[in-house]
């Protein structure tokens, strides 16, 4: 009986540690130093400046960005327990079927994130005038590079010898 109780306590401890680790990894500063994920206020400013948005368009874009952020947060919150469950399967044998089910659910959520982001920029494009739409195509590469975490960075300064 003591062995079973000890194993249960050990399992629960490991589960809590794993959950904490995943939480820290997902909520940490990560690869997006500006704050709340790719983009954020700086990307909004860059897009606004490059498209030469009017003040009312900037307000509309900011509202679109807030709505997009809220929707993405909901998806991220739905992903967290699935990710925890997925890695928890390492504690069990013969979990291949469960792994596949969880991965399928995660793929659906990833698809939702991509669809939300596409719709977000589609809505932005709809509020542009013809001149701004012409410029929109030129900033798509910048937007996708930021979303992929591959934004252009300045080279490091030369080292003193």
Short mmCIF file of N, CA and C in Angstrom, two decimals:
data_model
loop_
_atom_site.label_atom_id
_atom_site.label_comp_id
_atom_site.label_asym_id
_atom_site.label_seq_id
_atom_site.Cartn_x
_atom_site.Cartn_y
_atom_site.Cartn_z
N UNK A 1 0.82 -1.20 0.00
CA UNK A 1 0.00 0.00 0.00
C UNK A 1 0.86 1.25 0.00
N UNK A 2 1.99 1.25 0.75
CA UNK A 2 2.86 2.42 0.78
C UNK A 2 3.49 2.67 -0.59
N UNK A 3 3.83 1.61 -1.29
CA UNK A 3 4.44 1.76 -2.61
C UNK A 3 3.46 2.43 -3.56
N UNK A 4 2.22 1.99 -3.53
CA UNK A 4 1.21 2.57 -4.42
C UNK A 4 0.99 4.05 -4.11
N UNK A 5 0.94 4.38 -2.82
CA UNK A 5 0.75 5.77 -2.42
C UNK A 5 1.94 6.62 -2.85
N UNK A 6 3.14 6.08 -2.68
CA UNK A 6 4.35 6.78 -3.08
C UNK A 6 4.36 7.00 -4.60
N UNK A 7 3.97 6.01 -5.37
CA UNK A 7 3.91 6.15 -6.83
C UNK A 7 2.87 7.19 -7.23
N UNK A 8 1.74 7.21 -6.56
CA UNK A 8 0.70 8.18 -6.86
C UNK A 8 1.19 9.60 -6.58
N UNK A 9 1.82 9.80 -5.45
CA UNK A 9 2.36 11.12 -5.10
C UNK A 9 3.44 11.53 -6.10
N UNK A 10 4.30 10.59 -6.45
CA UNK A 10 5.36 10.87 -7.42
C UNK A 10 4.78 11.23 -8.78
N UNK A 11 3.77 10.49 -9.21
CA UNK A 11 3.13 10.76 -10.50
C UNK A 11 2.50 12.14 -10.49
N UNK A 12 1.77 12.47 -9.43
CA UNK A 12 1.12 13.78 -9.36
C UNK A 12 2.14 14.91 -9.33
N UNK A 13 3.25 14.69 -8.62
CA UNK A 13 4.32 15.69 -8.57
C UNK A 13 4.90 15.92 -9.96
N UNK A 14 5.19 14.84 -10.68
CA UNK A 14 5.72 14.97 -12.03
C UNK A 14 4.72 15.65 -12.96
N UNK A 15 3.44 15.34 -12.79
CA UNK A 15 2.41 15.95 -13.61
C UNK A 15 2.36 17.46 -13.37
N UNK A 16 2.44 17.88 -12.12
CA UNK A 16 2.43 19.31 -11.79
C UNK A 16 3.68 19.99 -12.36
N UNK A 17 4.82 19.35 -12.23
CA UNK A 17 6.07 19.92 -12.76
C UNK A 17 5.98 20.05 -14.27
N UNK A 18 5.47 19.00 -14.94
CA UNK A 18 5.31 19.06 -16.40
C UNK A 18 4.37 20.20 -16.79
N UNK A 19 3.27 20.32 -16.09
CA UNK A 19 2.31 21.39 -16.38
C UNK A 19 2.94 22.75 -16.20
N UNK A 20 3.70 22.92 -15.13
CA UNK A 20 4.38 24.18 -14.88
C UNK A 20 5.40 24.48 -15.97
N UNK A 21 6.14 23.47 -16.38
CA UNK A 21 7.13 23.65 -17.44
C UNK A 21 6.47 24.08 -18.75
N UNK A 22 5.41 23.40 -19.13
CA UNK A 22 4.71 23.76 -20.37
C UNK A 22 4.14 25.17 -20.26
N UNK A 23 3.57 25.51 -19.11
CA UNK A 23 3.03 26.86 -18.91
C UNK A 23 4.13 27.91 -19.06
N UNK A 24 5.28 27.67 -18.44
CA UNK A 24 6.38 28.63 -18.53
C UNK A 24 6.89 28.75 -19.96
N UNK A 25 6.97 27.64 -20.66
CA UNK A 25 7.44 27.68 -22.05
C UNK A 25 6.46 28.44 -22.94
N UNK A 26 5.18 28.27 -22.70
CA UNK A 26 4.18 28.91 -23.55
C UNK A 26 3.96 30.37 -23.19
N UNK A 27 4.17 30.74 -21.95
CA UNK A 27 3.91 32.13 -21.56
C UNK A 27 5.17 32.94 -21.40
N UNK A 28 6.32 32.33 -21.58
CA UNK A 28 7.58 33.03 -21.42
C UNK A 28 7.81 34.04 -22.52
N UNK A 29 8.91 34.76 -22.43
CA UNK A 29 9.19 35.80 -23.42
C UNK A 29 9.41 35.22 -24.80
N UNK A 30 9.97 34.04 -24.90
CA UNK A 30 10.10 33.34 -26.17
C UNK A 30 10.74 34.17 -27.26
N UNK A 31 10.42 33.85 -28.50
CA UNK A 31 11.08 34.52 -29.61
C UNK A 31 10.48 35.88 -29.99
N UNK A 32 9.50 36.35 -29.23
CA UNK A 32 8.82 37.60 -29.58
C UNK A 32 9.11 38.65 -28.51
N UNK A 33 10.21 39.37 -28.64
CA UNK A 33 10.62 40.29 -27.59
C UNK A 33 9.71 41.49 -27.41
N UNK A 34 8.80 41.76 -28.36
CA UNK A 34 7.95 42.93 -28.24
C UNK A 34 6.77 42.70 -27.31
N UNK A 35 6.55 41.51 -26.86
CA UNK A 35 5.43 41.32 -25.95
C UNK A 35 4.55 40.17 -26.32
N UNK A 36 3.32 40.46 -26.70
CA UNK A 36 2.27 39.47 -26.81
C UNK A 36 2.30 38.67 -28.11
N UNK A 37 3.41 38.15 -28.50
CA UNK A 37 3.43 37.33 -29.70
C UNK A 37 3.87 38.11 -30.92
N UNK A 38 3.78 37.46 -32.08
CA UNK A 38 4.24 38.13 -33.29
C UNK A 38 3.45 39.41 -33.51
N UNK A 39 4.13 40.41 -33.93
CA UNK A 39 3.43 41.64 -34.27
C UNK A 39 3.33 42.57 -33.10
N UNK A 40 2.14 42.73 -32.61
CA UNK A 40 1.90 43.64 -31.51
C UNK A 40 1.89 45.08 -31.98
N UNK A 41 2.02 46.01 -31.05
CA UNK A 41 1.92 47.44 -31.37
C UNK A 41 2.91 47.90 -32.43
N UNK A 42 4.12 47.36 -32.42
CA UNK A 42 5.11 47.81 -33.42
C UNK A 42 4.71 47.40 -34.82
N UNK A 43 4.18 46.19 -34.98
CA UNK A 43 3.75 45.75 -36.31
C UNK A 43 2.56 46.59 -36.78
N UNK A 44 1.65 46.91 -35.87
CA UNK A 44 0.52 47.77 -36.23
C UNK A 44 1.02 49.11 -36.73
N UNK A 45 2.02 49.68 -36.06
CA UNK A 45 2.58 50.98 -36.48
C UNK A 45 3.26 50.86 -37.84
N UNK A 46 4.03 49.80 -38.03
CA UNK A 46 4.73 49.63 -39.30
C UNK A 46 3.72 49.50 -40.44
N UNK A 47 2.70 48.67 -40.23
CA UNK A 47 1.67 48.49 -41.26
C UNK A 47 0.95 49.81 -41.52
N UNK A 48 0.58 50.50 -40.46
CA UNK A 48 -0.12 51.79 -40.60
C UNK A 48 0.72 52.78 -41.38
N UNK A 49 2.02 52.84 -41.06
CA UNK A 49 2.91 53.78 -41.74
C UNK A 49 3.11 53.41 -43.20
N UNK A 50 3.36 52.14 -43.47
CA UNK A 50 3.64 51.73 -44.85
C UNK A 50 2.41 51.84 -45.75
N UNK A 51 1.23 51.62 -45.17
CA UNK A 51 0.01 51.73 -45.97
C UNK A 51 -0.53 53.16 -46.00
N UNK A 52 0.07 54.03 -45.18
CA UNK A 52 -0.36 55.42 -45.04
C UNK A 52 -1.85 55.45 -44.70
N UNK A 53 -2.18 54.80 -43.56
CA UNK A 53 -3.57 54.74 -43.12
C UNK A 53 -4.00 56.08 -42.54
N UNK A 54 -5.23 56.43 -42.82
CA UNK A 54 -5.84 57.62 -42.23
C UNK A 54 -6.15 57.33 -40.76
N UNK A 55 -6.31 58.37 -39.94
CA UNK A 55 -6.58 58.14 -38.51
C UNK A 55 -7.78 57.21 -38.24
N UNK A 56 -8.85 57.35 -39.00
CA UNK A 56 -10.00 56.48 -38.78
C UNK A 56 -9.68 55.04 -39.19
N UNK A 57 -8.83 54.87 -40.21
CA UNK A 57 -8.41 53.53 -40.61
C UNK A 57 -7.51 52.89 -39.54
N UNK A 58 -6.68 53.71 -38.93
CA UNK A 58 -5.81 53.21 -37.86
C UNK A 58 -6.67 52.69 -36.72
N UNK A 59 -7.69 53.45 -36.34
CA UNK A 59 -8.60 53.02 -35.27
C UNK A 59 -9.28 51.71 -35.64
N UNK A 60 -9.75 51.60 -36.89
CA UNK A 60 -10.39 50.36 -37.33
C UNK A 60 -9.41 49.20 -37.29
N UNK A 61 -8.18 49.45 -37.73
CA UNK A 61 -7.16 48.41 -37.73
C UNK A 61 -6.81 47.98 -36.31
N UNK A 62 -6.73 48.94 -35.40
CA UNK A 62 -6.45 48.60 -34.01
C UNK A 62 -7.58 47.74 -33.42
N UNK A 63 -8.81 48.06 -33.78
CA UNK A 63 -9.94 47.25 -33.32
C UNK A 63 -9.86 45.84 -33.91
N UNK A 64 -9.54 45.75 -35.20
CA UNK A 64 -9.35 44.44 -35.82
C UNK A 64 -8.25 43.66 -35.09
N UNK A 65 -7.17 44.35 -34.76
CA UNK A 65 -6.04 43.70 -34.09
C UNK A 65 -6.44 43.21 -32.70
N UNK A 66 -7.23 44.01 -31.97
CA UNK A 66 -7.68 43.58 -30.64
C UNK A 66 -8.58 42.34 -30.74
N UNK A 67 -9.48 42.36 -31.71
CA UNK A 67 -10.37 41.21 -31.91
C UNK A 67 -9.58 39.96 -32.31
N UNK A 68 -8.60 40.16 -33.18
CA UNK A 68 -7.76 39.05 -33.62
C UNK A 68 -6.98 38.48 -32.45
N UNK A 69 -6.42 39.37 -31.64
CA UNK A 69 -5.65 38.93 -30.48
C UNK A 69 -6.52 38.12 -29.51
N UNK A 70 -7.73 38.59 -29.26
CA UNK A 70 -8.64 37.88 -28.36
C UNK A 70 -8.99 36.50 -28.91
N UNK A 71 -9.24 36.43 -30.21
CA UNK A 71 -9.56 35.13 -30.82
C UNK A 71 -8.36 34.18 -30.75
N UNK A 72 -7.17 34.70 -30.97
CA UNK A 72 -5.96 33.87 -30.91
C UNK A 72 -5.70 33.39 -29.48
N UNK A 73 -6.01 34.23 -28.51
CA UNK A 73 -5.86 33.84 -27.10
C UNK A 73 -6.76 32.65 -26.77
N UNK A 74 -8.00 32.69 -27.28
CA UNK A 74 -8.93 31.59 -27.03
C UNK A 74 -8.40 30.28 -27.61
N UNK A 75 -7.83 30.36 -28.81
CA UNK A 75 -7.27 29.16 -29.42
C UNK A 75 -6.08 28.66 -28.60
N UNK A 76 -5.22 29.57 -28.17
CA UNK A 76 -4.05 29.20 -27.37
C UNK A 76 -4.48 28.55 -26.05
N UNK A 77 -5.54 29.08 -25.46
CA UNK A 77 -6.05 28.49 -24.21
C UNK A 77 -6.61 27.09 -24.45
N UNK A 78 -7.19 26.86 -25.62
CA UNK A 78 -7.70 25.52 -25.95
C UNK A 78 -6.55 24.56 -26.24
N UNK A 79 -5.42 25.08 -26.72
CA UNK A 79 -4.27 24.24 -27.03
C UNK A 79 -3.54 23.76 -25.78
N UNK A 80 -3.48 24.59 -24.77
CA UNK A 80 -2.66 24.28 -23.60
C UNK A 80 -3.00 22.93 -22.96
N UNK A 81 -4.26 22.65 -22.64
CA UNK A 81 -4.53 21.34 -22.02
C UNK A 81 -4.23 20.17 -22.96
N UNK A 82 -4.40 20.39 -24.25
CA UNK A 82 -4.09 19.33 -25.20
C UNK A 82 -2.59 19.03 -25.23
N UNK A 83 -1.79 20.09 -25.18
CA UNK A 83 -0.34 19.91 -25.16
C UNK A 83 0.09 19.19 -23.88
N UNK A 84 -0.50 19.60 -22.77
CA UNK A 84 -0.20 18.92 -21.50
C UNK A 84 -0.56 17.44 -21.58
N UNK A 85 -1.73 17.17 -22.10
CA UNK A 85 -2.18 15.77 -22.22
C UNK A 85 -1.28 14.98 -23.15
N UNK A 86 -0.86 15.60 -24.22
CA UNK A 86 -0.01 14.93 -25.19
C UNK A 86 1.30 14.48 -24.54
N UNK A 87 1.97 15.39 -23.86
CA UNK A 87 3.24 15.03 -23.24
C UNK A 87 3.06 14.15 -22.01
N UNK A 88 1.90 14.21 -21.39
CA UNK A 88 1.62 13.32 -20.28
C UNK A 88 1.57 11.86 -20.74
N UNK A 89 1.29 11.65 -22.02
CA UNK A 89 1.23 10.29 -22.55
C UNK A 89 2.58 9.58 -22.51
N UNK A 90 3.64 10.33 -22.30
CA UNK A 90 4.96 9.71 -22.15
C UNK A 90 5.01 8.79 -20.94
N UNK A 91 4.10 9.00 -20.00
CA UNK A 91 4.06 8.17 -18.79
C UNK A 91 3.34 6.86 -19.01
N UNK A 92 2.80 6.62 -20.19
CA UNK A 92 1.99 5.43 -20.43
C UNK A 92 2.51 4.67 -21.63
N UNK A 93 2.27 3.37 -21.62
CA UNK A 93 2.60 2.50 -22.75
C UNK A 93 1.40 2.46 -23.69
N UNK A 94 1.65 2.13 -24.93
CA UNK A 94 0.58 1.94 -25.92
C UNK A 94 -0.38 3.13 -25.99
N UNK A 95 0.16 4.30 -26.15
CA UNK A 95 -0.68 5.50 -26.20
C UNK A 95 -0.74 6.08 -27.61
N UNK A 96 -0.39 5.30 -28.60
CA UNK A 96 -0.31 5.81 -29.98
C UNK A 96 -1.66 6.33 -30.45
N UNK A 97 -2.73 5.61 -30.15
CA UNK A 97 -4.06 6.05 -30.59
C UNK A 97 -4.44 7.39 -29.94
N UNK A 98 -4.16 7.51 -28.66
CA UNK A 98 -4.44 8.78 -27.97
C UNK A 98 -3.57 9.90 -28.52
N UNK A 99 -2.30 9.59 -28.83
CA UNK A 99 -1.42 10.60 -29.42
C UNK A 99 -2.02 11.13 -30.71
N UNK A 100 -2.48 10.23 -31.55
CA UNK A 100 -3.06 10.63 -32.84
C UNK A 100 -4.30 11.50 -32.64
N UNK A 101 -5.13 11.14 -31.67
CA UNK A 101 -6.34 11.93 -31.43
C UNK A 101 -5.99 13.35 -30.97
N UNK A 102 -5.04 13.45 -30.06
CA UNK A 102 -4.64 14.76 -29.56
C UNK A 102 -3.98 15.57 -30.67
N UNK A 103 -3.12 14.93 -31.46
CA UNK A 103 -2.48 15.64 -32.57
C UNK A 103 -3.51 16.13 -33.58
N UNK A 104 -4.54 15.34 -33.84
CA UNK A 104 -5.60 15.77 -34.75
C UNK A 104 -6.30 17.02 -34.21
N UNK A 105 -6.56 17.03 -32.90
CA UNK A 105 -7.20 18.20 -32.29
C UNK A 105 -6.29 19.43 -32.36
N UNK A 106 -4.98 19.21 -32.13
CA UNK A 106 -4.03 20.32 -32.22
C UNK A 106 -3.92 20.86 -33.65
N UNK A 107 -3.98 19.98 -34.62
CA UNK A 107 -3.94 20.41 -36.01
C UNK A 107 -5.16 21.26 -36.36
N UNK A 108 -6.30 20.88 -35.85
CA UNK A 108 -7.52 21.67 -36.08
C UNK A 108 -7.35 23.07 -35.50
N UNK A 109 -6.76 23.15 -34.30
CA UNK A 109 -6.55 24.47 -33.68
C UNK A 109 -5.51 25.29 -34.43
N UNK A 110 -4.47 24.65 -34.93
CA UNK A 110 -3.47 25.37 -35.73
C UNK A 110 -4.10 25.90 -37.02
N UNK A 111 -4.96 25.10 -37.61
CA UNK A 111 -5.67 25.55 -38.82
C UNK A 111 -6.54 26.76 -38.48
N UNK A 112 -7.17 26.71 -37.32
CA UNK A 112 -8.02 27.84 -36.91
C UNK A 112 -7.18 29.11 -36.74
N UNK A 113 -5.98 28.98 -36.17
CA UNK A 113 -5.11 30.14 -36.00
C UNK A 113 -4.73 30.75 -37.35
N UNK A 114 -4.38 29.89 -38.30
CA UNK A 114 -4.02 30.39 -39.63
C UNK A 114 -5.22 31.06 -40.31
N UNK A 115 -6.38 30.45 -40.18
CA UNK A 115 -7.59 31.00 -40.78
C UNK A 115 -7.94 32.33 -40.15
N UNK A 116 -7.83 32.43 -38.83
CA UNK A 116 -8.11 33.69 -38.15
C UNK A 116 -7.17 34.79 -38.61
N UNK A 117 -5.90 34.46 -38.76
CA UNK A 117 -4.92 35.46 -39.18
C UNK A 117 -5.16 35.89 -40.62
N UNK A 118 -5.47 34.94 -41.47
CA UNK A 118 -5.77 35.26 -42.87
C UNK A 118 -7.00 36.18 -42.93
N UNK A 119 -8.04 35.82 -42.21
CA UNK A 119 -9.26 36.64 -42.19
C UNK A 119 -8.99 38.03 -41.63
N UNK A 120 -8.11 38.11 -40.65
CA UNK A 120 -7.75 39.39 -40.05
C UNK A 120 -7.14 40.33 -41.10
N UNK A 121 -6.19 39.81 -41.87
CA UNK A 121 -5.57 40.66 -42.89
C UNK A 121 -6.48 40.88 -44.09
N UNK A 122 -7.37 39.96 -44.33
CA UNK A 122 -8.38 40.15 -45.38
C UNK A 122 -9.30 41.31 -45.00
N UNK A 123 -9.69 41.36 -43.72
CA UNK A 123 -10.54 42.45 -43.24
C UNK A 123 -9.80 43.79 -43.32
N UNK A 124 -8.51 43.78 -43.01
CA UNK A 124 -7.72 45.00 -43.14
C UNK A 124 -7.70 45.44 -44.60
N UNK A 125 -7.46 44.51 -45.49
CA UNK A 125 -7.38 44.83 -46.92
C UNK A 125 -8.69 45.43 -47.43
N UNK A 126 -9.82 44.95 -46.90
CA UNK A 126 -11.13 45.45 -47.33
C UNK A 126 -11.34 46.91 -46.97
N UNK A 127 -10.70 47.40 -45.92
CA UNK A 127 -10.90 48.79 -45.53
C UNK A 127 -9.95 49.74 -46.24
N UNK A 128 -9.11 49.24 -47.13
CA UNK A 128 -8.13 50.08 -47.83
C UNK A 128 -8.70 50.68 -49.11
N UNK A 129 -8.18 51.85 -49.44
CA UNK A 129 -8.54 52.43 -50.74
C UNK A 129 -7.62 51.82 -51.81
N UNK A 130 -7.87 52.06 -53.09
CA UNK A 130 -7.08 51.40 -54.15
C UNK A 130 -5.56 51.63 -54.05
N UNK A 131 -5.13 52.85 -53.71
CA UNK A 131 -3.68 53.10 -53.59
C UNK A 131 -3.08 52.29 -52.45
N UNK A 132 -3.81 52.21 -51.35
CA UNK A 132 -3.32 51.45 -50.20
C UNK A 132 -3.29 49.95 -50.52
N UNK A 133 -4.26 49.48 -51.30
CA UNK A 133 -4.27 48.06 -51.69
C UNK A 133 -3.04 47.72 -52.52
N UNK A 134 -2.62 48.65 -53.36
CA UNK A 134 -1.40 48.42 -54.13
C UNK A 134 -0.19 48.27 -53.21
N UNK A 135 -0.12 49.06 -52.16
CA UNK A 135 0.99 48.98 -51.21
C UNK A 135 0.87 47.74 -50.32
N UNK A 136 -0.36 47.25 -50.13
CA UNK A 136 -0.58 46.09 -49.26
C UNK A 136 0.24 44.89 -49.73
N UNK A 137 0.27 44.67 -51.04
CA UNK A 137 1.04 43.54 -51.57
C UNK A 137 2.51 43.62 -51.22
N UNK A 138 3.03 44.83 -51.14
CA UNK A 138 4.46 45.00 -50.84
C UNK A 138 4.80 44.73 -49.38
N UNK A 139 3.82 44.79 -48.49
CA UNK A 139 4.13 44.54 -47.08
C UNK A 139 3.80 43.11 -46.65
N UNK A 140 3.21 42.32 -47.56
CA UNK A 140 2.86 40.95 -47.19
C UNK A 140 4.09 40.14 -46.77
N UNK A 141 5.20 40.33 -47.47
CA UNK A 141 6.41 39.59 -47.12
C UNK A 141 6.88 39.98 -45.71
N UNK A 142 6.82 41.28 -45.40
CA UNK A 142 7.20 41.74 -44.07
C UNK A 142 6.30 41.11 -43.00
N UNK A 143 5.00 41.09 -43.28
CA UNK A 143 4.04 40.53 -42.32
C UNK A 143 4.32 39.05 -42.09
N UNK A 144 4.49 38.30 -43.16
CA UNK A 144 4.71 36.86 -43.01
C UNK A 144 6.04 36.57 -42.33
N UNK A 145 7.05 37.38 -42.58
CA UNK A 145 8.34 37.17 -41.91
C UNK A 145 8.19 37.38 -40.40
N UNK A 146 7.43 38.38 -40.01
CA UNK A 146 7.19 38.62 -38.58
C UNK A 146 6.40 37.45 -37.98
N UNK A 147 5.37 37.00 -38.69
CA UNK A 147 4.55 35.91 -38.18
C UNK A 147 5.34 34.61 -38.04
N UNK A 148 6.31 34.43 -38.92
CA UNK A 148 7.14 33.22 -38.87
C UNK A 148 8.35 33.38 -37.95
N UNK A 149 8.50 34.57 -37.37
CA UNK A 149 9.63 34.80 -36.48
C UNK A 149 10.94 34.96 -37.23
N UNK A 150 10.86 35.36 -38.49
CA UNK A 150 12.05 35.52 -39.32
C UNK A 150 12.25 36.97 -39.74
N UNK A 151 11.85 37.87 -38.88
CA UNK A 151 11.96 39.27 -39.26
C UNK A 151 13.42 39.65 -39.43
N UNK A 152 13.64 40.61 -40.30
CA UNK A 152 15.00 41.06 -40.59
C UNK A 152 15.57 41.71 -39.34
N UNK A 153 16.77 41.28 -39.01
CA UNK A 153 17.43 41.83 -37.83
C UNK A 153 18.69 42.54 -38.28
N UNK A 154 19.07 43.55 -37.53
CA UNK A 154 20.30 44.24 -37.82
C UNK A 154 21.46 43.31 -37.49
N UNK A 155 22.55 43.37 -38.26
CA UNK A 155 23.70 42.52 -37.93
C UNK A 155 24.30 42.96 -36.60
N UNK A 156 24.95 42.05 -35.92
CA UNK A 156 25.56 42.44 -34.64
C UNK A 156 26.68 43.45 -34.87
N UNK A 157 26.94 44.28 -33.87
CA UNK A 157 28.02 45.26 -34.02
C UNK A 157 29.37 44.54 -34.12
N UNK A 158 30.35 45.18 -34.75
CA UNK A 158 31.67 44.54 -34.85
C UNK A 158 32.29 44.39 -33.47
N UNK A 159 33.01 43.29 -33.32
CA UNK A 159 33.67 43.04 -32.03
C UNK A 159 35.02 43.75 -31.98
N UNK A 160 35.35 44.24 -30.80
CA UNK A 160 36.67 44.85 -30.59
C UNK A 160 37.71 43.74 -30.49
N UNK A 161 38.84 43.99 -31.07
CA UNK A 161 39.90 42.97 -31.00
C UNK A 161 40.98 43.43 -30.10
#
